[in-house]
XYZ file of C-alpha atoms in Angstrom:
515
model
C 0.233 0.056 0.174
C 3.158 2.155 0.712
C 4.326 1.923 -2.384
C 1.241 2.160 -4.501
C 0.924 5.726 -3.040
C 4.667 6.025 -2.869
C 3.844 6.302 -6.849
C 0.918 7.671 -7.411
C 2.855 10.963 -5.515
C 5.286 10.153 -7.905
C 2.941 10.549 -10.856
C 1.176 13.515 -9.344
C 4.431 15.203 -9.806
C 5.068 14.651 -13.039
C 2.179 15.853 -14.317
C 2.258 18.775 -12.184
C 5.674 19.613 -13.837
C 4.879 18.946 -17.533
C 1.449 20.478 -17.358
C -0.407 18.441 -19.404
C -3.730 18.200 -17.610
C -5.836 21.267 -17.306
C -5.687 21.478 -13.589
C -2.285 21.556 -13.254
C -2.605 24.856 -14.324
C -4.054 26.300 -11.095
C -0.705 24.935 -9.682
C 2.740 27.853 -9.846
C 4.842 26.614 -12.221
C 8.524 25.380 -11.656
C 10.826 28.285 -11.570
C 13.134 26.780 -14.399
C 9.635 27.551 -17.045
C 8.924 31.616 -15.021
C 12.668 31.922 -15.989
C 12.713 30.570 -20.073
C 9.142 32.443 -20.425
C 10.917 35.915 -18.398
C 14.578 35.256 -20.905
C 11.967 36.844 -23.502
C 12.417 40.063 -22.099
C 16.049 40.123 -23.539
C 15.338 39.577 -26.707
C 12.611 42.373 -26.638
C 15.099 44.723 -24.567
C 17.798 44.168 -26.918
C 15.551 45.531 -29.787
C 14.700 48.644 -27.180
C 18.043 49.581 -26.464
C 19.035 49.340 -29.848
C 16.179 52.001 -30.552
C 17.492 54.120 -28.460
C 20.835 54.477 -28.790
C 20.648 53.683 -32.635
C 17.261 55.311 -34.958
C 17.264 59.067 -34.144
C 20.657 59.283 -35.367
C 20.126 56.435 -38.494
C 17.017 58.791 -39.039
C 18.956 61.475 -40.162
C 21.437 60.210 -42.262
C 18.307 58.872 -44.249
C 17.991 62.123 -44.492
C 15.211 63.645 -41.954
C 15.905 66.927 -40.370
C 16.920 66.916 -36.337
C 14.669 69.339 -35.460
C 11.323 66.606 -37.120
C 13.462 63.468 -36.556
C 11.090 63.455 -32.553
C 8.200 62.962 -34.263
C 9.190 59.218 -35.165
C 9.202 57.938 -31.762
C 5.517 59.588 -31.377
C 4.854 55.054 -32.580
C 6.016 54.671 -28.794
C 2.987 56.161 -26.806
C 0.598 55.502 -29.576
C 0.934 51.806 -29.357
C 1.914 51.747 -26.311
C -1.041 53.027 -25.289
C -3.547 51.621 -27.770
C -2.097 48.448 -29.234
C -0.819 46.945 -25.046
C -3.896 46.991 -23.722
C -5.920 45.907 -26.756
C -3.947 42.618 -26.865
C -3.948 42.597 -23.609
C -7.313 42.217 -23.488
C -7.676 39.471 -26.395
C -5.123 37.729 -24.549
C -6.884 36.996 -21.316
C -10.121 35.798 -24.491
C -8.343 33.716 -26.792
C -9.671 30.728 -26.565
C -6.370 28.661 -29.352
C -5.377 25.541 -28.606
C -2.263 26.609 -28.293
C -2.457 29.140 -25.193
C -4.085 32.510 -24.719
C -0.607 34.090 -24.730
C 1.476 31.932 -26.568
C -0.118 32.784 -29.966
C 0.524 36.838 -29.092
C 3.616 36.464 -27.872
C 4.829 34.084 -31.220
C 2.951 36.685 -33.280
C 4.640 39.665 -31.668
C 7.812 37.591 -32.819
C 7.937 36.975 -36.089
C 6.284 40.308 -36.783
C 9.967 41.849 -34.883
C 11.620 40.165 -38.131
C 9.759 41.658 -40.606
C 10.397 45.216 -39.316
C 13.411 44.724 -38.296
C 14.029 43.151 -42.493
C 12.290 47.096 -43.297
C 14.072 48.997 -41.362
C 17.498 47.649 -41.768
C 17.138 47.458 -45.505
C 15.059 50.792 -45.273
C 18.274 52.670 -47.566
C 18.528 50.098 -50.435
C 14.452 49.049 -51.122
C 14.550 53.076 -51.166
C 17.611 53.290 -53.766
C 15.571 50.190 -55.962
C 12.572 51.728 -55.893
C 14.358 55.213 -56.918
C 16.075 57.136 -53.766
C 19.270 58.552 -55.911
C 22.756 58.474 -53.989
C 23.584 62.161 -53.502
C 19.923 63.143 -52.386
C 19.879 64.604 -48.832
C 16.616 63.576 -48.579
C 15.800 60.717 -49.367
C 12.220 60.183 -49.565
C 11.402 56.136 -51.014
C 13.458 54.988 -47.602
C 11.929 57.614 -45.345
C 8.713 55.647 -46.093
C 10.027 52.195 -45.724
C 12.378 52.947 -42.084
C 8.798 54.955 -41.025
C 6.716 51.563 -41.475
C 9.475 49.514 -40.454
C 9.441 51.697 -36.647
C 5.631 51.453 -36.695
C 5.822 48.026 -37.058
C 8.815 47.013 -34.714
C 6.286 49.531 -32.090
C 3.629 47.590 -31.841
C 5.126 43.778 -32.367
C 7.073 44.963 -29.346
C 4.211 46.302 -27.159
C 2.018 42.673 -29.268
C 5.020 40.938 -26.857
C 5.557 42.620 -24.090
C 2.242 42.465 -22.575
C 1.289 38.708 -23.073
C 5.012 38.201 -21.661
C 4.315 39.862 -18.709
C 0.600 37.896 -18.415
C 1.483 34.773 -19.061
C 4.112 34.758 -15.974
C 1.110 35.883 -14.463
C -0.019 32.744 -15.359
C 2.043 30.544 -14.591
C 2.843 31.815 -11.045
C -1.215 30.785 -10.503
C -1.829 33.230 -7.642
C 1.107 33.181 -5.723
C 2.647 35.791 -4.449
C 6.358 34.614 -3.518
C 6.059 33.298 -7.468
C 4.755 36.316 -8.769
C 7.423 38.614 -7.393
C 10.007 36.297 -8.573
C 8.748 36.245 -11.735
C 8.658 39.733 -11.717
C 12.438 40.278 -10.984
C 13.267 37.372 -13.265
C 12.077 39.331 -15.940
C 13.021 43.078 -14.437
C 16.663 41.214 -14.780
C 16.249 40.166 -18.868
C 15.305 43.408 -19.079
C 18.682 44.417 -18.401
C 20.048 42.426 -19.478
C 18.594 43.065 -22.687
C 19.423 46.625 -22.865
C 23.308 45.467 -22.136
C 23.638 43.907 -25.102
C 22.146 46.073 -26.927
C 24.086 48.618 -25.476
C 26.920 46.958 -25.707
C 26.176 46.086 -29.578
C 25.557 48.966 -30.193
C 28.702 50.935 -29.415
C 31.519 48.180 -31.031
C 31.552 49.998 -34.304
C 32.650 47.314 -36.395
C 30.408 45.164 -35.795
C 29.151 44.828 -39.427
C 32.775 42.550 -40.395
C 30.820 39.883 -38.395
C 28.140 39.955 -42.086
C 30.312 41.956 -44.683
C 27.460 41.577 -47.053
C 25.392 44.609 -44.927
C 27.643 47.355 -46.425
C 26.467 48.221 -49.912
C 26.271 51.130 -52.006
C 23.228 52.519 -50.349
C 24.212 51.667 -47.253
C 27.248 53.108 -45.254
C 29.664 51.575 -42.278
C 26.980 53.054 -39.338
C 23.641 51.358 -41.991
C 25.329 48.387 -42.274
C 26.743 48.072 -38.083
C 22.253 48.756 -37.973
C 21.493 45.961 -39.520
C 24.108 43.713 -37.898
C 22.828 44.731 -34.516
C 19.543 43.952 -35.543
C 20.458 40.826 -37.197
C 21.438 40.081 -33.789
C 18.851 41.035 -31.635
C 16.105 39.128 -33.559
C 18.518 36.261 -33.376
C 18.119 36.631 -30.032
C 14.519 36.636 -29.707
C 13.674 34.401 -32.236
C 16.074 31.743 -29.814
C 13.723 32.642 -26.463
C 11.147 33.116 -27.601
C 10.911 29.876 -30.187
C 12.658 27.960 -26.790
C 10.099 29.236 -24.505
C 6.802 28.636 -26.615
C 8.527 24.736 -27.245
C 9.094 23.968 -23.318
C 6.469 26.318 -21.897
C 2.740 25.121 -22.385
C -0.019 27.166 -22.033
C -3.872 26.831 -20.789
C -6.378 26.944 -23.317
C -9.373 29.277 -22.198
C -12.457 28.436 -22.434
C -14.989 31.321 -22.015
C -17.569 30.605 -19.283
C -21.225 29.938 -19.426
C -23.053 33.616 -20.093
C -26.607 34.060 -20.884
C -27.095 36.441 -24.178
C -28.076 39.511 -22.244
C -24.459 39.129 -20.130
C -22.877 38.785 -23.731
C -24.167 41.760 -24.999
C -23.750 44.033 -22.515
C -19.838 42.895 -21.860
C -19.024 42.931 -26.251
C -16.333 44.986 -27.346
C -13.764 46.785 -25.415
C -14.606 48.663 -22.891
C -11.018 49.078 -21.053
C -10.723 52.742 -22.261
C -14.290 53.466 -21.253
C -13.349 52.233 -17.771
C -9.807 53.671 -17.442
C -10.871 57.298 -18.340
C -13.683 56.652 -15.842
C -11.367 56.180 -13.254
C -10.406 59.563 -13.415
C -14.149 60.557 -11.993
C -13.433 58.578 -8.642
C -10.043 59.551 -8.079
C -8.769 60.684 -5.355
C -6.210 62.973 -4.135
C -3.545 61.185 -3.773
C -4.018 58.790 -6.974
C -4.149 62.293 -8.773
C -1.190 63.912 -7.084
C 0.856 60.586 -8.345
C 0.139 61.303 -11.828
C 1.492 65.145 -12.063
C 4.903 63.805 -10.692
C 5.053 60.962 -12.518
C 4.144 63.528 -15.693
C 6.750 65.795 -14.910
C 9.293 63.443 -13.920
C 9.076 61.700 -17.645
C 9.120 65.267 -19.530
C 12.294 65.332 -17.672
C 13.621 61.798 -18.971
C 12.508 61.501 -22.322
C 14.021 64.385 -23.995
C 17.715 62.624 -22.870
C 16.354 59.306 -23.409
C 15.441 60.331 -27.071
C 18.746 62.751 -28.087
C 21.179 61.432 -25.644
C 23.250 59.832 -28.289
C 22.570 62.578 -31.024
C 24.184 65.191 -28.068
C 27.348 62.480 -27.649
C 27.726 62.833 -31.530
C 26.983 66.781 -32.391
C 26.985 69.136 -28.781
C 30.306 66.356 -26.799
C 32.391 65.288 -30.631
C 31.276 67.964 -32.749
C 30.128 65.957 -35.585
C 27.562 66.242 -37.621
C 25.116 63.664 -39.740
C 24.561 66.203 -42.784
C 28.384 67.515 -42.755
C 31.567 66.163 -44.137
C 33.670 62.855 -44.454
C 35.466 63.991 -41.398
C 31.873 65.536 -39.739
C 30.385 62.330 -40.503
C 32.878 60.222 -39.151
C 32.925 62.317 -35.489
C 29.409 62.029 -35.910
C 29.382 58.664 -35.778
C 32.095 57.900 -33.365
C 30.141 60.313 -30.536
C 27.050 57.761 -31.858
C 28.722 54.331 -30.089
C 30.271 56.670 -27.748
C 27.159 57.101 -25.926
C 25.779 53.642 -26.516
C 28.920 53.432 -24.366
C 27.581 55.341 -22.363
C 23.565 53.696 -22.346
C 25.302 50.582 -21.393
C 27.141 52.090 -18.421
C 23.521 53.209 -17.184
C 22.260 50.118 -17.788
C 24.431 48.243 -15.140
C 23.854 51.456 -12.100
C 19.921 50.812 -13.165
C 20.676 46.929 -12.687
C 22.541 47.285 -9.025
C 20.397 50.317 -8.025
C 16.747 48.082 -8.594
C 17.942 45.722 -6.086
C 18.916 47.921 -3.554
C 15.635 50.296 -4.107
C 13.399 48.736 -0.717
C 16.748 48.705 1.280
C 17.958 52.760 0.525
C 13.830 53.801 0.488
C 13.414 52.260 4.434
C 16.903 54.182 5.227
C 16.497 57.552 4.138
C 12.272 57.813 5.796
C 10.112 56.121 2.596
C 9.808 56.119 -0.618
C 8.729 59.726 -1.776
C 11.448 60.774 -0.538
C 13.434 58.959 -2.343
C 11.633 59.540 -5.031
C 12.353 63.505 -4.451
C 15.807 62.868 -4.015
C 16.388 61.014 -7.400
C 14.689 63.686 -9.292
C 17.057 66.494 -8.144
C 19.543 63.972 -8.691
C 18.397 63.661 -12.751
C 17.666 67.599 -12.379
C 21.863 68.195 -11.725
C 22.487 65.041 -14.029
C 20.121 67.057 -17.420
C 21.784 70.758 -16.366
C 25.134 69.626 -15.815
C 25.012 68.607 -20.004
C 25.672 72.565 -20.394
C 29.053 72.087 -18.603
C 29.742 69.779 -20.474
C 29.062 70.644 -23.855
C 30.615 74.321 -22.904
C 33.846 72.672 -21.998
C 33.531 70.737 -25.616
C 33.304 73.888 -27.140
C 36.136 75.145 -25.548
C 38.097 72.064 -26.491
C 37.102 72.146 -30.218
C 38.131 75.661 -30.257
C 41.763 75.186 -29.380
C 42.544 72.453 -30.587
C 39.729 72.303 -33.756
C 36.651 71.625 -34.801
C 37.336 68.169 -35.282
C 39.489 67.476 -32.890
C 37.295 65.431 -31.128
C 36.593 65.754 -27.438
C 39.520 65.134 -24.727
C 39.836 62.120 -22.513
C 38.785 64.317 -19.503
C 35.874 65.415 -21.505
C 34.725 61.911 -22.964
C 34.605 60.929 -19.007
C 32.097 62.890 -17.682
C 30.044 62.326 -20.245
C 30.379 58.445 -20.137
C 29.874 59.131 -16.195
C 27.333 61.363 -16.113
C 25.517 58.768 -17.954
C 25.730 56.537 -15.074
C 24.885 58.361 -12.708
C 21.545 59.005 -14.119
C 21.106 55.582 -13.966
C 20.163 56.183 -10.540
C 17.071 58.148 -10.895
C 15.987 56.015 -13.627
C 16.156 52.933 -11.054
C 13.736 54.619 -8.915
C 11.209 55.831 -11.920
C 10.984 52.604 -13.208
C 9.403 51.369 -9.808
C 8.382 53.748 -7.891
C 5.717 55.182 -9.583
C 4.350 51.270 -10.393
C 4.688 50.714 -6.273
C 2.293 53.928 -5.302
C 0.103 53.241 -7.568
C -0.818 50.106 -6.315
C -1.055 51.051 -3.155
C -2.776 54.030 -3.365
C -5.495 52.495 -5.740
C -6.980 51.035 -2.418
C -8.547 54.782 -1.240
C -8.339 56.200 -5.229
C -12.294 54.724 -6.052
C -10.319 52.897 -8.569
C -8.771 49.418 -8.648
C -5.166 48.396 -8.952
C -5.244 47.135 -12.695
C -7.347 50.995 -13.219
C -5.212 52.614 -11.728
C -1.797 51.313 -13.150
C -3.721 51.994 -16.807
C -4.176 55.434 -15.980
C -0.585 55.776 -14.590
C 0.233 54.638 -18.205
C -1.371 57.989 -19.392
C 1.110 60.292 -17.574
C 4.235 58.274 -18.884
C 3.069 57.769 -22.827
C 0.964 61.482 -22.556
C 4.211 63.239 -22.107
C 6.270 61.265 -24.458
C 3.791 62.424 -26.797
C 4.677 65.827 -25.779
C 7.862 65.517 -26.213
C 7.719 63.817 -29.642
C 6.099 66.512 -30.927
C 8.077 69.698 -29.827
C 10.915 68.930 -28.974
C 12.688 69.122 -32.554
C 10.858 72.622 -33.243
C 11.787 73.260 -29.489
C 15.072 72.806 -30.076
C 15.018 74.583 -33.287
C 14.111 78.291 -32.086
C 16.361 78.413 -29.426
C 18.807 77.212 -33.278
C 19.052 73.742 -32.631
C 20.942 71.217 -30.845
C 19.577 69.830 -28.192
C 20.329 71.598 -24.361
C 16.708 73.410 -24.981
C 14.941 70.446 -24.512
C 17.221 68.922 -21.894
C 17.057 72.589 -19.595
C 13.171 71.993 -19.718
C 13.450 68.456 -18.288
C 15.701 69.581 -15.677
C 13.558 71.869 -14.381
C 10.511 69.841 -15.020
C 12.499 67.221 -12.540
C 13.196 69.938 -9.894
C 9.583 70.163 -9.694
C 8.523 67.091 -10.084
C 11.406 66.433 -6.343
C 9.267 69.023 -4.818
C 6.168 68.081 -5.008
C 7.191 64.372 -4.770
C 9.096 65.491 -1.340
C 5.401 68.366 -0.147
C 2.540 67.591 -1.734
C 2.842 63.676 -2.706
C 1.176 61.886 0.403
C 3.556 59.639 2.001
C 2.540 55.564 1.847
C 2.464 52.886 5.096
C 5.572 52.129 5.953
C 5.289 48.557 5.408
C 2.717 48.211 2.443
C 2.611 45.050 0.959
C 2.526 46.920 -2.497
C 5.716 49.050 -2.065
C 8.251 45.446 -1.743
C 6.464 43.735 -4.945
C 6.457 46.886 -6.938
C 6.945 46.804 -10.719
C 10.794 46.426 -11.865
C 10.440 47.304 -15.590
C 9.402 49.764 -18.263
C 8.323 50.489 -22.038
């Protein structure tokens, strides 16, 4: 009888491990399966890191003026505000035999591959379609690039939402396993960032694939192609491996009467989100204001940091002569290295957010302090730019920055990883805490918080370039506005933002990650 019980226990454990029956999905999945799904974040974030470090300079090489290049980034907030909620809503209700999440994740990976091909080969395809190599503005190449870029952002959002939801499914409501899943997702995001920025900072990467350099595609363009090839290879490997290894539960809609089906048809998500504004209380409103100002400060730097290195620090010009273009390219590569340092600091800082918050006196005080660090860092770009200009006046306009100036600029990138870690965690944690008194549920509160992120991004994307042009071009005007917004955000965080309970559990499990 003992043997029988032992055999039964063994069979039950094996069934739980392989998740062959519907009942097994009600139990938390093994850690290795959660890690496998979380690893998809590395492939997704690899692509995001390449976007942030290389694509703004690339669109200028295709002929889009600097003051209008920020418009390309509109697809990020638009897709984040529309695509991800819709995909998440429908993935909750997908009845595919492959499960609820896996079809969307696989579709997103395929769309990423298509988008990467269009972006990387925009110059070549534009040339084949009639663009002249001597033309400054390559209209066809720009159109192909814009199409690919929008598809890429839609694809990344199609991937990210179901991937996070899949992790929640695998945790099966277990709080500890949910925290572990989010921690691994954040870890792989940091891995993807480091890989992306490291690839973007290496100037001879195109030698791995010599065919990437063509008459229409110079060294910089060839490096971008190679980076994207590596990105899609990593994404496809981790995605195929995870979707093959980890099973997904097939969802069957619960039985409803016809009246309920009619009432719940369509996509009510957006109406619910905007309706939440009517019942929000003061703590959530203050959080939205501080968050919006915080992201108005961040987005100019996140969008134009590598361009700042190429133009203001290195003195290059993407529209200049060959020497000036080379300087600009070197600056962009150096900026990508700075972003890699930023990601390393961000990763280590994220691990200590809770401990540091307790030592300083709470989450809102920590957020306020690091906003002043952000303001100081953005203001320091003015000093670094002035030192670089002074150096060129004595050493020559094409001399490039001194080693000290370069080290100062890279140090600035690294230091800004400290406030970025808080930005990626504290607002989400506070939204979870305040949701109990906001009049809306936690999910709606986080949905509303997302609007405080994407709306500032749209403002910066629409107005950043033209605003810089009013002051003679360059990136400093937007950086200065960002510094002012960060300082105001810090003051509001310290003064009007309510303090959460010191032992609030949501703060310990706050989200670490961003799109």
